Amino acid sequence: MLSYLRTLFLAQWIMSLSSPVFAYRPRNSFKDFFPDVKKELQSAVVNNCSKEYQKYVDERINLYGEHCVKMFSCVMDVATEYTKANFASAGVLLGLTPTILATIGSSTPELALLSYRRPFLAFLVVLGAPAVSALRALDYNKSILAFASPEQVANRMTFIDLYRSSRRQHICIILEYIFALAAVSNLAHASFVINRNTIAIMSCDNSDMLVELWIGLALVTHGFGIATFRSRSARLYRNARKMVKSELTPCAVREDEPVVWYKENNKRFVGFSWFITLFTILHLSFGTLMFSSLFFVGTPWAAYIIFRFVLSALICRTVVAFELASIRVVQEFHPGNPTELEDLGQPTGVHAGENESREFIP
């Protein structure tokens, strides 16, 4: 499947470079602006930059053109000094957006743990809160073990009472999906408004896709988080039917199937842990660069944009916290690994769970 997607993407990229039909993308910038600067900037486009705007609209590009930059320069030449200062202040404020979201949002291990039980819900959460909190590579294991603590046991017992009836379970699941979809819809509309009303200095010709690219990279981060988690956890799904059943069941109800986290470390886990730490830092850096380079937005509307992103992040964080508060994690030795068991004084050929080597958190 992955090889097919890579082939399809490569074919589309080659066609976009070789054919002007595939290369053409609609030019949507400079058509609309935020209300606080709309009158001034639209006047500049119509009265001072109309010829350059027409060249910009008619230009067909593969990746980069020349008239977007010229059009931006023309508009900025007409703008007042107050407006330029307003744009600069808004850029500073917007540049803080990824850091604010990362502070509010969930960590990579938390999202991977949620994906272990509720993969589609975790997918929606990542789309609704694309910035994940940075994590030290060696702290990944500690983050998972926190869900096997005595405090987690007390939380789980509290939440189990909430799911005594199947009706309550269905209501909770429906509400979680409603809130997650609302967060994604809010972020999608906010991204559309940003693409339509602003220009990104870091890439003028691609201003209409940078926010979506940043959100898409969050999915890549989530994918590596899942790979890191699966390199040290037991397999849960044996078929698609079990996956769907797990997706539609709250974590608190699955007492019979705890999340099994192996005690033994391995090279894949260490490698993925370091890689995902570096990728998370790069993702936050790209988001900071992208948001701080947005122009044609004043400070009040920059605060409005941040509010909408923060609102989605808070909703998604609430959903994740609600589910993970009742998840059950146990530690085991990896089955069929006699070397590790011998080192710990255990008889070889004995699987975890068949003797006292299993640490069971009730």
XYZ file of C-alpha atoms in Angstrom:
362
model
C 0.000 0.000 0.000
C 2.779 2.428 0.940
C 4.706 1.633 -2.223
C 1.570 2.291 -4.287
C 1.056 5.697 -2.630
C 4.704 6.641 -3.191
C 4.414 5.679 -6.864
C 1.198 7.673 -7.259
C 2.704 10.751 -5.608
C 5.842 10.523 -7.776
C 3.732 10.233 -10.940
C 1.674 13.296 -10.022
C 4.820 15.286 -9.247
C 6.408 14.355 -12.605
C 3.228 15.313 -14.474
C 3.096 18.659 -12.656
C 6.603 19.448 -13.851
C 6.206 18.212 -17.409
C 2.791 19.548 -18.393
C 1.487 23.107 -18.114
C -2.023 21.722 -17.632
C -1.048 19.869 -14.471
C 1.270 22.710 -13.441
C -1.476 25.329 -13.271
C -2.763 26.224 -9.844
C -5.423 28.878 -9.223
C -4.044 32.122 -7.816
C -6.242 33.009 -4.844
C -4.146 35.504 -2.897
C -4.793 39.280 -2.847
C -8.519 38.741 -3.426
C -9.723 39.280 0.124
C -8.311 40.617 3.396
C -9.154 40.786 7.079
C -11.694 43.513 7.970
C -9.283 45.815 9.821
C -7.038 46.279 6.760
C -9.459 45.365 3.976
C -10.335 48.867 2.822
C -6.732 50.050 2.596
C -5.311 46.933 0.897
C -8.153 46.468 -1.580
C -7.780 50.104 -2.573
C -4.084 49.467 -3.208
C -4.836 46.406 -5.351
C -7.486 48.172 -7.445
C -5.978 51.639 -7.788
C -2.232 51.121 -7.631
C -1.426 47.516 -8.483
C -4.117 46.448 -10.949
C -1.700 45.703 -13.823
C 0.620 43.677 -11.615
C -2.372 41.860 -10.136
C -3.536 40.811 -13.586
C -0.078 39.449 -14.359
C -0.152 37.579 -11.071
C -3.549 36.006 -11.850
C -2.514 34.985 -15.385
C 0.827 33.493 -14.322
C 1.112 29.718 -14.502
C 3.648 28.184 -12.168
C 5.153 24.810 -11.283
C 6.374 25.713 -7.827
C 7.566 29.323 -7.809
C 6.689 32.365 -9.896
C 7.779 35.983 -9.983
C 4.613 38.085 -9.891
C 3.458 37.114 -6.388
C 6.522 38.779 -4.885
C 6.123 41.813 -7.154
C 2.451 42.089 -6.230
C 3.292 41.909 -2.531
C 5.947 44.621 -2.921
C 3.499 46.850 -4.777
C 0.867 46.571 -2.036
C 3.393 47.166 0.747
C 4.723 50.269 -1.016
C 1.249 51.803 -0.784
C 0.501 50.681 2.788
C 0.916 53.208 5.598
C 3.646 52.899 8.205
C 1.029 52.218 10.863
C -0.287 49.256 8.856
C 3.219 47.860 8.369
C 3.887 48.111 12.111
C 0.570 46.387 12.760
C 1.604 43.526 10.469
C 4.953 43.208 12.262
C 3.276 43.023 15.688
C 0.827 40.420 14.433
C 3.710 38.337 13.081
C 5.349 38.226 16.500
C 2.071 37.152 18.094
C 1.336 34.510 15.455
C 4.839 33.093 15.763
C 3.974 31.998 19.295
C 1.052 29.865 18.062
C 2.874 26.501 17.686
C 4.536 26.865 21.105
C 1.208 27.723 22.746
C -0.490 24.756 21.087
C 2.354 22.419 22.059
C 2.024 23.535 25.683
C -1.710 22.830 25.675
C -1.691 19.745 23.475
C -0.978 16.094 24.130
C 2.404 14.423 23.899
C 3.407 11.885 21.265
C 3.280 8.904 23.696
C -0.220 9.905 24.818
C -1.498 10.058 21.252
C 0.182 6.761 20.411
C -1.388 5.167 23.484
C -4.813 6.468 22.465
C -4.230 5.186 18.931
C -3.576 1.735 20.385
C -7.234 1.614 21.457
C -9.029 4.267 19.403
C -7.026 4.852 16.170
C -9.630 6.928 14.323
C -10.319 9.133 17.347
C -6.568 9.701 17.708
C -6.395 10.630 14.013
C -9.096 13.276 14.508
C -7.326 14.613 17.595
C -4.075 15.083 15.653
C -5.920 16.999 12.926
C -7.654 19.165 15.536
C -4.484 19.877 17.542
C -1.538 19.585 15.146
C 1.220 20.755 17.521
C 2.423 18.103 19.984
C 4.479 18.843 23.077
C 8.205 18.247 22.704
C 9.550 15.247 24.590
C 13.082 14.145 25.456
C 13.988 10.931 23.676
C 14.702 9.016 26.893
C 11.422 10.149 28.492
C 9.164 8.190 26.119
C 9.246 5.103 28.344
C 8.513 7.189 31.470
C 5.467 8.712 29.790
C 3.966 5.275 29.116
C 4.789 3.933 32.587
C 2.912 6.870 34.126
C -0.280 5.105 33.029
C 0.662 2.051 35.120
C 0.957 4.031 38.348
C -1.285 3.621 41.438
C -2.842 7.023 40.689
C -3.951 5.691 37.308
C -5.637 2.760 39.047
C -7.689 5.157 41.182
C -8.666 7.184 38.112
C -9.715 4.046 36.272
C -11.961 2.878 39.085
C -13.665 6.277 39.080
C -14.311 6.202 35.353
C -15.517 2.598 35.324
C -18.593 3.690 37.306
C -19.363 6.151 34.519
C -19.687 3.321 31.976
C -21.911 0.949 33.912
C -24.598 0.941 31.209
C -24.153 0.497 27.458
C -26.282 3.602 26.917
C -23.736 5.737 28.737
C -20.964 4.176 26.700
C -22.706 5.066 23.437
C -23.387 8.625 24.594
C -19.761 9.157 25.600
C -18.461 7.779 22.291
C -20.836 9.971 20.259
C -19.904 13.075 22.254
C -16.188 12.385 21.796
C -16.588 12.148 18.028
C -18.754 15.272 17.929
C -16.202 17.315 19.864
C -13.273 15.962 17.854
C -15.015 16.656 14.528
C -15.967 20.136 15.734
C -12.314 20.838 16.558
C -11.210 19.627 13.115
C -13.917 21.679 11.375
C -12.952 24.793 13.319
C -9.300 24.353 12.370
C -10.168 23.653 8.724
C -12.187 26.868 8.451
C -9.495 28.874 10.247
C -6.909 27.510 7.805
C -9.128 28.466 4.871
C -9.440 32.025 6.196
C -5.669 32.291 6.658
C -4.995 31.013 3.137
C -7.499 33.430 1.591
C -6.569 36.587 3.501
C -2.809 36.413 4.090
C 0.548 36.058 2.356
C 3.403 34.030 3.831
C 6.771 35.657 3.296
C 8.575 32.313 3.563
C 6.912 31.203 0.299
C 4.688 33.741 -1.420
C 3.522 31.444 -4.230
C 2.610 28.642 -1.820
C 0.892 30.742 0.816
C -2.381 28.952 0.158
C -1.067 25.552 1.260
C 1.491 26.146 4.041
C -0.962 25.786 6.934
C -2.272 22.508 5.512
C 1.315 21.329 5.024
C 2.078 22.048 8.675
C -1.019 20.126 9.781
C -0.089 17.266 7.450
C 3.372 17.055 8.984
C 1.673 16.597 12.356
C 0.187 13.377 10.972
C 3.706 12.265 10.048
C 4.803 12.948 13.629
C 1.847 10.916 14.860
C 2.789 8.068 12.520
C 6.313 7.919 13.909
C 4.869 8.057 17.425
C 2.760 4.984 16.668
C 5.801 3.189 15.206
C 7.776 3.976 18.360
C 4.989 2.672 20.561
C 4.433 -0.506 18.549
C 8.146 -1.364 18.686
C 7.762 -2.069 22.402
C 4.128 -3.094 22.873
C 2.164 -6.261 22.281
C -0.007 -6.557 19.206
C -3.662 -5.826 19.925
C -5.571 -6.308 16.663
C -5.711 -9.637 14.895
C -8.285 -8.559 12.316
C -10.291 -5.542 11.166
C -13.324 -6.611 13.159
C -11.432 -6.345 16.449
C -10.076 -2.961 15.409
C -13.577 -1.603 14.779
C -14.816 -3.060 18.071
C -11.949 -1.417 19.948
C -12.568 1.905 18.201
C -16.202 1.929 19.317
C -15.453 0.943 22.930
C -14.263 3.356 25.660
C -10.846 2.571 27.124
C -12.306 2.118 30.615
C -14.454 -0.806 29.487
C -11.584 -2.894 28.069
C -10.536 -4.394 31.395
C -10.014 -7.812 29.808
C -7.386 -6.538 27.346
C -4.875 -4.179 28.992
C -2.184 -2.378 27.054
C 0.918 -4.561 27.332
C 4.205 -2.628 27.499
C 7.362 -4.739 27.313
C 10.105 -4.133 29.879
C 12.922 -4.917 27.474
C 14.401 -2.097 25.445
C 15.343 -2.581 21.789
C 17.241 -0.786 19.045
C 14.122 0.173 17.073
C 12.536 1.799 20.104
C 15.665 3.824 20.880
C 16.107 4.878 17.247
C 12.463 5.898 16.813
C 12.515 7.777 20.138
C 15.437 9.945 19.068
C 14.031 10.479 15.585
C 10.587 11.539 16.769
C 12.148 14.007 19.215
C 14.101 15.657 16.403
C 11.100 15.616 14.047
C 8.882 17.225 16.691
C 11.402 20.044 17.105
C 11.564 20.534 13.333
C 7.763 20.564 13.134
C 7.501 23.244 15.823
C 10.256 25.272 14.139
C 8.530 25.100 10.762
C 5.233 26.173 12.325
C 6.893 29.108 14.088
C 8.555 30.236 10.858
C 5.356 29.860 8.855
C 3.028 31.685 11.278
C 5.482 34.501 11.984
C 5.869 35.148 8.240
C 2.138 35.792 7.678
C 1.348 39.286 6.411
C -1.865 41.258 5.752
C -3.258 40.422 9.193
C -3.477 42.931 12.036
C -2.919 42.265 15.722
C -6.632 41.890 16.696
C -7.256 39.290 14.023
C -4.000 37.535 14.839
C -5.351 37.097 18.364
C -8.601 35.784 16.840
C -6.677 33.184 14.800
C -4.741 32.048 17.873
C -7.984 31.790 19.848
C -9.484 29.437 17.263
C -6.396 27.214 17.211
C -6.250 27.169 21.013
C -9.965 26.337 21.217
C -9.497 23.264 19.018
C -6.415 22.230 20.994
C -8.296 22.485 24.311
C -11.179 20.398 22.971
C -8.828 17.695 21.697
C -6.818 17.724 24.904
C -10.007 17.192 26.899
C -10.969 14.206 24.732
C -7.512 12.631 25.120
C -7.416 13.216 28.862
C -10.900 11.763 29.271
C -9.969 8.538 27.451
C -6.486 8.050 28.883
C -7.665 8.670 32.445
C -9.167 5.182 32.425
C -6.735 3.214 30.243
C -5.048 0.169 31.737
C -1.337 -0.515 31.184
C 0.639 -3.518 32.445
C 4.323 -4.395 32.096
C 5.510 -7.781 30.891
C 8.665 -9.433 29.705
C 8.752 -10.007 25.983
C 7.609 -13.573 25.175
C 10.258 -15.813 23.647
C 13.230 -13.744 24.823
C 15.159 -16.194 27.045
C 18.284 -14.025 27.208
C 16.575 -11.257 29.148
C 14.817 -13.760 31.429
C 18.071 -15.553 32.231
C 19.692 -12.256 33.166
C 16.888 -11.603 35.627
C 17.091 -15.093 37.160
C 13.954 -16.429 35.470
C 13.747 -19.895 33.882
C 14.127 -19.874 30.099
C 11.238 -20.721 27.815
C 8.683 -19.307 30.240
C 6.484 -16.520 28.928
C 5.585 -13.474 30.910
C 2.249 -13.916 32.580
C 2.913 -17.635 33.327
C 4.880 -16.893 36.498
C 5.656 -14.131 38.916
C 7.758 -12.225 36.333
C 4.727 -10.239 35.240
C 4.117 -6.951 36.995
C 0.355 -6.719 37.078
C -1.312 -3.431 37.921
C -4.942 -4.337 38.792
